[in-house]
Amino acid sequence: MSPHKGYFIRGGMNFSQRRDFVVNPYIAGSPVKDAAMFFGREDVYAWLRQHLRGAYQDNVIVLYGERRSGKTSILYQMERGLNDDRYIPVLLDLQGMGLEGMAGFLWEMARKIILTLRHVDGMPAFDRPRREAFETSPRQQFEEVFLPPIREALGERRLLLMFDETDRLAEKVGDGSLPAGVYDYLRALIQQSSHLNFLFTIGRRLEGGQGSGSSLFNLAVYRKISFLDADYAEDLITRPVAEYYSYTPQAVEKILQLTGGQPYYTQLLCHNLFTRWSQTRPAQLDVSDVEAVLPDVLEQGTPNFQFVWEDSSPVEKAALAAMAHTAPRFRGGVMRRNLERTLARVRLYPPEADLTTGLKYLFERDILNEREPYEFRLGLVHLWLAKYKQLEWVSEELGDTAREWEEQERLRQARAAKPAEKIRRWVAAGLAVVSIILLGAVYQLVTRIQEVRQESSAALSAAEIRRATEAARYEATVAAASTEVARLQVSDSPQIAAARATAQAAEAMAAIALAQITATAQHEAVLTAQAADADSAATAPSPTPT
């Protein structure tokens, strides 16, 4: 029988063969403990086999990723997935441990180790550790009393201590339940224990110097846990129900678009699809079936969606709401400029650097893709935001932060206006200089006109005087503008460039006008010469006959 066929045994009866009752195989929320419903992650286990063991010293491992990304399920399947007899995995679920003081913390660790070893072949029957034995000197009790017989029984094998939900240590240190020295103690234990290996899961990768746990985790090798590969995600969708119904290719594609292959969301959506199927039991489900269960999926997933929202900074919330509002208008993704325009319409002005950082974190959290154009990596998150976090509501929710951004934007615009005003003044000054030069040229032109009239009043017609006047004026304009352009070549500043462009335009226009006048004068000169030749021919004496 295939382990992925979806058979479930109760009281000796195979319920998969009964038409009146079929157990839903999908797991909507809890970590996957049954190997039959665990798909993929071979790449993670291969990586662990490569990095756990070192030539001289084994490595500390940190698996990090968003909530519900599948980290805990990987730990539950560690023995099977790792497939290395050298390691005995011990799951330490910090979310379920009391963690009351160092005595309580080390006692619970010892208790979990003993419970695990009871199921390992060849191990002696160790007594359960007594809590009161750890009260007086917990570290001494753990290292000098509890561990030595364990070390002897292990031989060449090693305990792989897997601390799940390690972020909870910081919470307990913060509320005083655990001393801050718990990190230093674990670090010392890692460095001094040759028969213990350590693996931690955390929500996000810690940056250098971030948080009190950085002194512990900077010893580690990191691996991000994210989406399933497409093939394994498709297996998760189709194989558990293969004996009951199938999906159209379009339906599978729709599910992958909505979930991105993220295990929790895929299981949640498929859980609801199975419930829908059980009502009428069609042979195949289509896109319409997927769309029909979305309201229930969004409602059931709201606690997790809300966690994603609450874990976001104000700038991330603004970006998410703007993305949800804008994305339907841009099938190919949203450019940042359109995102900023959408935010500005509701008077949200997150600082540019903060928005850049926020978009980067949304990528690291597997919500958006890495670069423009931006798209949601999980369609379900988009749908939930569009329904419950409309842009206008988020603008009000951000409150004082939104008002602070708006004030910063007002000051920024005020500062930006000053350079623009300087440019305007430089351009005006440049135009004034050109005007003064042109006025001087006009004065010279008028003087020249008077001289021309005195010298050639008898010979020049009124049209010739007008033409000569215009030619002289434009010649002066060209000369003045050319001089100004040459003067303004000394700098490439925005102000000088603007004034230079103005002078160049004046020079070009005057040159065009001068060329037109010259052409007209030449044409009229030709016509005048032709008329004079005609007159000479008409008045010449006719030859006398002989």
XYZ file of C-alpha atoms in Angstrom:
546
model
C 0.000 0.000 0.000
C 1.359 3.436 -0.946
C 2.052 5.611 2.107
C 0.532 8.582 0.244
C -2.764 6.992 -0.808
C -4.741 8.385 2.080
C -5.866 5.188 3.801
C -6.870 5.549 7.437
C -7.470 2.629 9.804
C -9.764 2.820 12.830
C -10.869 -0.203 14.868
C -9.613 -2.543 12.153
C -11.904 -1.041 9.474
C -10.609 0.693 6.347
C -12.699 3.870 6.289
C -11.409 4.810 2.844
C -13.610 2.007 1.466
C -16.822 3.335 3.028
C -18.881 5.719 0.924
C -20.647 7.234 3.934
C -17.540 8.362 5.787
C -14.109 9.464 4.564
C -11.476 11.020 6.826
C -10.022 14.293 5.612
C -6.298 13.583 5.094
C -5.121 17.215 5.134
C -3.719 18.796 8.287
C -5.012 22.326 8.765
C -2.672 23.869 11.304
C -0.699 21.364 13.354
C 2.833 20.224 12.493
C 2.960 17.161 10.269
C 3.887 14.142 12.401
C 2.739 11.411 10.021
C 5.232 10.661 7.258
C 2.344 9.886 4.878
C 1.438 13.588 4.763
C 4.977 14.945 4.690
C 6.196 15.856 1.219
C 9.513 17.127 -0.056
C 12.332 18.699 1.978
C 14.875 16.184 0.684
C 17.061 19.181 -0.135
C 16.931 20.310 3.509
C 17.927 16.911 4.858
C 20.717 16.587 2.289
C 22.008 19.981 3.409
C 21.837 18.899 7.060
C 23.804 15.715 6.359
C 26.454 17.851 4.683
C 26.715 20.551 7.358
C 26.038 18.788 10.659
C 29.265 16.835 10.609
C 32.631 18.587 10.458
C 36.103 17.165 9.931
C 37.252 18.305 13.383
C 34.126 19.708 15.038
C 30.440 19.379 14.248
C 28.423 22.483 13.409
C 25.565 24.238 15.145
C 22.556 24.518 12.828
C 19.903 27.235 12.699
C 16.780 26.695 10.587
C 14.926 29.959 10.173
C 11.762 30.969 8.374
C 8.360 32.520 8.790
C 5.685 31.125 11.064
C 3.966 28.052 9.552
C 6.767 27.566 7.037
C 7.233 23.931 8.077
C 10.219 24.089 10.456
C 8.573 22.013 13.183
C 7.346 19.398 10.700
C 10.941 19.004 9.490
C 12.031 18.310 13.078
C 9.326 15.698 13.565
C 10.566 13.869 10.459
C 14.260 14.300 11.293
C 15.081 10.676 12.099
C 13.610 9.423 8.821
C 14.774 12.376 6.719
C 18.309 12.600 8.072
C 18.768 8.818 7.789
C 22.021 8.811 9.747
C 22.356 6.358 12.652
C 25.091 8.490 14.186
C 22.507 11.024 15.388
C 19.624 10.519 17.821
C 17.237 13.493 17.360
C 15.702 14.914 20.555
C 12.892 17.416 19.994
C 12.785 20.183 22.617
C 9.606 22.161 21.954
C 10.259 25.394 23.843
C 6.701 26.517 23.165
C 5.436 23.642 25.318
C 8.068 23.851 28.047
C 7.648 25.827 31.241
C 11.111 27.433 31.144
C 10.876 28.618 34.752
C 14.442 29.429 35.760
C 17.617 27.561 34.866
C 16.625 24.664 37.149
C 13.338 24.154 35.345
C 14.912 24.631 31.900
C 17.688 22.045 32.415
C 15.343 19.574 34.150
C 12.942 19.688 31.200
C 15.852 19.159 28.805
C 16.964 16.107 30.798
C 13.424 14.723 30.929
C 12.979 15.056 27.122
C 16.305 13.299 26.518
C 15.323 10.344 28.719
C 11.885 10.027 27.068
C 13.551 9.935 23.635
C 16.194 7.367 24.605
C 13.511 4.996 25.887
C 12.502 4.442 22.250
C 16.039 3.843 20.957
C 17.100 0.232 20.573
C 20.061 -0.821 22.684
C 19.777 1.978 25.219
C 19.583 1.143 28.939
C 16.470 2.075 30.920
C 17.369 5.411 32.494
C 15.337 6.688 35.411
C 13.368 9.884 34.885
C 15.306 12.811 36.435
C 13.879 14.263 39.631
C 13.006 17.967 39.568
C 14.235 18.635 43.098
C 17.692 17.350 42.170
C 18.127 20.343 39.859
C 17.010 23.014 42.317
C 20.243 23.522 44.273
C 22.839 23.551 41.491
C 21.126 22.973 38.124
C 24.216 23.284 35.929
C 26.285 20.933 38.030
C 23.420 18.429 38.189
C 22.965 18.484 34.414
C 26.628 18.323 33.401
C 28.207 16.233 36.158
C 25.388 13.940 37.256
C 22.916 13.592 34.407
C 25.113 13.656 31.273
C 27.994 11.255 32.119
C 25.916 8.012 32.042
C 24.177 9.251 28.888
C 27.535 9.885 27.259
C 28.732 6.392 28.153
C 25.585 4.752 26.758
C 25.812 6.665 23.478
C 29.243 5.322 22.544
C 29.998 6.722 19.073
C 26.518 8.108 18.660
C 25.466 11.665 19.406
C 22.362 13.419 20.648
C 20.979 15.988 18.223
C 19.238 18.471 20.528
C 16.644 20.275 18.419
C 15.391 23.465 20.111
C 12.135 24.408 18.398
C 10.655 27.943 18.707
C 13.920 29.270 20.131
C 12.523 32.826 19.941
C 10.726 31.924 23.162
C 14.007 32.062 25.065
C 14.113 35.800 24.408
C 10.534 36.155 25.695
C 11.394 34.300 28.891
C 14.565 36.318 29.392
C 12.520 39.470 28.806
C 9.908 38.677 31.455
C 12.527 37.508 33.962
C 11.609 33.799 33.904
C 15.055 32.896 32.581
C 18.345 34.646 33.328
C 20.111 36.401 30.441
C 23.012 34.026 31.061
C 21.053 31.157 29.472
C 22.581 32.073 26.104
C 26.115 32.046 27.456
C 25.447 28.716 29.153
C 24.196 27.104 25.926
C 27.166 28.541 24.075
C 29.562 26.999 26.624
C 27.683 23.682 26.436
C 28.040 23.688 22.651
C 31.761 24.339 22.817
C 32.516 21.813 25.565
C 30.282 18.833 24.694
C 31.648 16.459 22.077
C 28.656 14.096 22.263
C 25.940 16.723 21.787
C 24.858 18.429 18.576
C 22.625 21.481 18.532
C 19.941 22.643 16.121
C 17.753 25.725 16.672
C 14.714 27.046 14.834
C 13.940 30.773 14.865
C 11.508 33.064 13.089
C 14.007 35.265 11.273
C 17.710 35.162 10.699
C 19.495 37.301 13.279
C 21.649 40.100 11.929
C 24.987 40.859 13.552
C 24.507 42.256 17.040
C 20.721 41.857 16.902
C 19.187 40.588 20.111
C 20.618 38.873 23.136
C 20.778 35.546 21.303
C 23.294 36.759 18.752
C 26.199 35.574 20.911
C 24.772 32.066 20.655
C 23.634 32.018 17.059
C 26.737 33.565 15.546
C 28.313 30.136 16.028
C 25.795 28.575 13.672
C 25.334 27.672 10.033
C 21.994 28.981 8.716
C 19.397 27.441 6.411
C 16.142 29.155 5.426
C 12.932 27.104 5.352
C 10.519 28.428 2.770
C 8.176 27.116 0.079
C 8.063 23.572 -1.197
C 9.468 22.914 -4.639
C 6.682 22.959 -7.238
C 6.777 19.184 -7.812
C 6.447 18.376 -4.121
C 3.744 21.000 -3.661
C 1.772 19.386 -6.481
C 2.254 15.991 -4.810
C 0.848 17.433 -1.581
C -2.184 18.689 -3.490
C -2.964 15.571 -5.505
C -1.548 12.402 -3.960
C -3.426 12.240 -0.614
C -6.772 12.216 -2.502
C -5.754 10.387 -5.672
C -8.140 7.485 -4.923
C -11.080 9.872 -4.424
C -10.824 12.605 -7.036
C -8.460 14.456 -9.340
C -7.842 18.097 -10.204
C -7.815 19.831 -13.553
C -4.395 21.287 -14.401
C -5.947 24.754 -14.105
C -7.129 23.998 -10.571
C -3.658 22.838 -9.511
C -2.146 25.983 -11.020
C -4.691 28.119 -9.156
C -3.870 26.447 -5.829
C -0.149 26.987 -6.371
C -0.759 30.643 -7.255
C -2.750 31.149 -4.055
C -0.393 29.283 -1.712
C 3.005 29.591 -3.420
C 3.617 26.000 -2.354
C 3.795 27.070 1.296
C 2.907 23.880 3.235
C 0.481 25.338 5.785
C -1.576 27.337 3.292
C -1.586 24.425 0.831
C -2.870 22.024 3.490
C -5.485 24.551 4.659
C -6.831 25.137 1.155
C -6.844 21.440 0.268
C -8.533 20.616 3.589
C -11.446 22.854 2.579
C -11.503 21.424 -0.942
C -11.805 17.912 0.501
C -14.725 19.048 2.664
C -16.423 20.535 -0.415
C -15.802 17.351 -2.396
C -17.314 15.165 0.339
C -20.725 16.853 -0.126
C -21.273 15.797 -3.747
C -18.173 13.685 -4.507
C -17.438 14.676 -8.103
C -14.701 12.838 -9.958
C -12.739 16.025 -10.582
C -12.363 19.485 -9.025
C -11.868 22.626 -11.106
C -10.969 26.281 -10.605
C -14.569 27.072 -9.670
C -14.270 24.703 -6.698
C -11.078 26.432 -5.568
C -12.720 29.842 -5.765
C -15.803 28.596 -3.923
C -13.837 27.658 -0.767
C -11.778 30.868 -0.575
C -14.093 32.676 1.893
C -13.756 29.778 4.354
C -9.980 29.601 3.819
C -9.564 33.315 4.524
C -11.691 33.084 7.663
C -9.937 29.989 9.010
C -6.517 31.393 8.170
C -7.179 34.783 9.760
C -5.195 34.080 12.968
C -2.106 33.364 10.887
C -2.736 36.260 8.483
C -3.217 38.517 11.497
C 0.099 37.321 12.914
C 1.790 38.250 9.628
C 0.203 41.692 9.886
C 1.083 42.304 13.538
C 4.651 41.168 12.911
C 5.034 43.908 10.282
C 6.527 47.353 10.897
C 4.448 50.463 10.072
C 6.214 50.917 6.728
C 5.672 47.235 5.876
C 1.965 47.601 6.711
C 1.718 50.660 4.452
C 3.460 48.830 1.616
C 1.269 45.731 2.018
C -1.964 47.730 1.988
C -0.824 49.755 -1.030
C 0.202 46.571 -2.854
C -3.168 44.945 -2.190
C -4.926 48.077 -3.474
C -2.741 48.592 -6.541
C -1.911 45.053 -7.737
C -5.266 44.357 -9.489
C -4.543 47.199 -11.951
C -1.128 45.841 -12.959
C -1.089 42.222 -14.076
C 2.666 42.234 -14.547
C 3.410 43.534 -11.051
C 3.596 46.949 -9.382
C 6.455 49.375 -9.953
C 7.670 51.269 -6.919
C 6.632 54.660 -8.352
C 3.036 53.421 -8.607
C 3.221 52.111 -5.054
C 4.357 55.542 -3.839
C 1.602 57.295 -5.818
C -0.994 55.029 -4.229
C 0.337 55.820 -0.760
C 0.397 59.556 -1.483
C -3.300 59.494 -2.442
C -4.131 58.637 1.179
C -1.433 60.971 2.513
C 0.999 58.253 3.514
C 4.618 59.275 2.912
C 7.002 56.690 4.402
C 10.631 57.884 4.085
C 12.305 56.568 0.942
C 15.033 54.660 2.800
C 12.490 53.115 5.192
C 10.319 51.989 2.282
C 13.335 50.357 0.645
C 14.104 48.486 3.871
C 10.454 47.514 4.312
C 10.213 46.038 0.821
C 13.435 44.109 1.472
C 12.006 42.608 4.659
C 8.763 41.666 2.909
C 10.849 39.705 0.431
C 12.810 38.024 3.226
C 9.489 37.099 4.840
C 8.309 35.415 1.628
C 5.438 37.868 1.106
C 6.671 39.848 -1.931
C 9.183 39.047 -4.656
C 12.664 40.513 -4.469
C 12.581 43.421 -6.927
C 10.379 45.487 -9.236
C 7.808 44.901 -10.476
C 6.537 43.708 -7.091
C 4.035 40.862 -6.774
C 2.560 38.844 -3.908
C 4.188 35.453 -3.557
C 1.058 34.144 -1.820
C -2.242 35.049 -3.406
C -4.113 34.239 -0.174
C -2.241 37.003 1.671
C -3.253 39.429 -1.085
C -6.923 38.424 -0.818
C -6.925 38.732 2.977
C -5.306 42.165 2.898
C -7.731 43.407 0.251
C -10.664 42.277 2.419
C -9.538 43.186 5.924
C -6.821 45.845 5.517
C -8.119 48.375 3.015
C -5.772 51.271 2.370
C -7.937 53.974 3.972
C -8.328 51.895 7.125
C -4.603 51.317 7.377
C -3.950 55.044 6.970
C -6.079 55.626 10.064
C -4.560 52.647 11.888
C -1.036 54.049 11.505
C -2.170 57.228 13.274
C 0.749 59.171 14.754
C 3.241 57.416 12.484
C 1.312 58.551 9.398
C 1.193 62.131 10.708
C 4.927 62.079 11.409
C 5.605 60.873 7.847
C 3.402 63.652 6.477
C 5.276 66.314 8.452
C 8.607 64.932 7.231
C 7.315 65.057 3.656
C 6.208 68.679 4.090
C 9.681 69.642 5.312
C 11.304 67.691 2.480
C 9.227 69.503 -0.131
C 10.082 72.829 1.478
C 13.783 72.033 1.248
C 13.390 70.834 -2.333
C 11.713 74.126 -3.311
C 14.829 76.162 -2.463
C 17.072 74.713 -5.217
C 14.222 75.163 -7.695
C 13.905 78.820 -6.700
C 17.666 79.280 -7.165
C 17.461 77.824 -10.664
C 14.574 80.157 -11.514
C 16.584 83.169 -10.336
C 19.645 82.116 -12.352
C 17.531 81.717 -15.466
C 15.951 85.138 -14.901
C 19.388 86.681 -14.429
C 20.594 85.034 -17.639
C 17.609 86.373 -19.567
C 18.247 89.839 -18.133
C 21.844 89.718 -19.366
C 20.677 88.653 -22.823
C 18.091 91.464 -22.821
C 20.730 94.072 -21.936
C 22.989 92.819 -24.711
C 20.100 92.904 -27.187
C 19.174 96.455 -26.151
C 22.740 97.533 -26.853
C 22.575 95.816 -30.201
C 19.299 97.587 -31.001
C 20.898 100.954 -30.166
C 23.778 100.164 -32.527
C 21.245 99.044 -35.103
C 19.289 102.314 -34.910
C 22.506 104.290 -35.320
C 23.427 102.230 -38.329
C 19.983 102.708 -39.826
C 20.370 106.468 -39.591
C 23.754 106.275 -41.309
C 22.328 104.070 -44.044
C 19.463 106.470 -44.617
C 21.845 109.442 -44.868
C 24.225 107.669 -47.228
C 21.729 105.875 -49.447
C 18.425 107.690 -49.095
C 18.401 108.551 -52.764
C 19.351 105.086 -53.958
C 17.433 102.805 -51.591
C 13.793 102.196 -51.830
C 11.629 101.939 -48.712
C 11.624 98.111 -48.950
C 15.410 97.977 -49.156
C 15.723 100.200 -46.082
C 13.339 97.929 -44.133
C 15.205 94.832 -45.219
C 18.590 96.244 -44.328
C 17.237 97.305 -40.954
C 15.951 93.819 -40.149
C 19.150 92.182 -41.357
C 21.241 94.416 -39.173
C 19.009 93.746 -36.171
C 19.224 89.988 -36.542
C 22.957 90.115 -37.137
C 23.320 91.922 -33.863
C 21.046 89.410 -32.104
C 23.068 86.465 -33.405
C 26.328 88.090 -32.350
C 25.030 88.911 -28.872
C 23.509 85.498 -28.290
C 26.636 83.748 -29.574
C 28.743 85.775 -27.158
C 26.466 84.830 -24.265
C 26.524 81.106 -25.191
C 30.328 81.154 -25.246
C 30.400 82.852 -21.864
C 28.062 80.284 -20.355
C 30.161 77.283 -21.468
C 32.312 77.557 -18.363
C 30.023 75.508 -16.098
C 27.617 72.554 -16.226
C 25.555 73.515 -13.201
C 21.750 73.355 -13.625
C 21.478 77.130 -13.368
C 24.117 77.861 -16.027
C 22.755 75.115 -18.252
C 19.303 76.698 -18.193
C 20.661 80.170 -19.065
C 22.851 78.684 -21.801
C 19.864 76.932 -23.343
C 17.945 80.209 -23.391
C 20.794 82.030 -25.194
C 21.202 79.189 -27.672
C 17.513 79.350 -28.508
C 17.713 83.122 -29.103
C 20.781 82.636 -31.315
C 19.070 79.954 -33.396
C 15.887 81.969 -33.944
C 17.817 85.083 -34.999
C 19.986 83.063 -37.386
C 16.899 81.577 -39.054
C 15.322 85.012 -39.509
C 18.586 86.443 -40.900
C 18.834 83.603 -43.416
C 15.274 84.277 -44.601
C 16.010 88.002 -45.086
C 19.219 87.260 -46.978
C 17.438 84.850 -49.280
C 14.683 87.375 -49.940
C 17.221 90.123 -50.724
C 19.069 87.877 -53.141
C 15.849 86.929 -54.889
C 14.750 90.564 -55.258
C 18.211 91.503 -56.530
C 17.892 88.924 -59.299
C 14.452 90.241 -60.245
C 15.751 93.817 -60.272
C 18.672 92.882 -62.540
C 16.340 91.080 -64.931
C 14.050 94.126 -65.077
C 16.999 96.424 -65.765
C 18.141 94.235 -68.649
C 14.678 94.334 -70.116
C 14.534 98.116 -69.918
C 17.939 98.440 -71.645
C 16.827 96.239 -74.500
C 13.659 98.271 -75.019
C 15.451 101.671 -75.276
C 18.346 100.607 -77.514
C 18.319 102.303 -81.102
C 17.233 100.042 -83.995
C 19.769 99.396 -86.765
C 19.679 101.801 -89.871
C 18.927 100.054 -93.184
C 21.572 100.327 -95.821
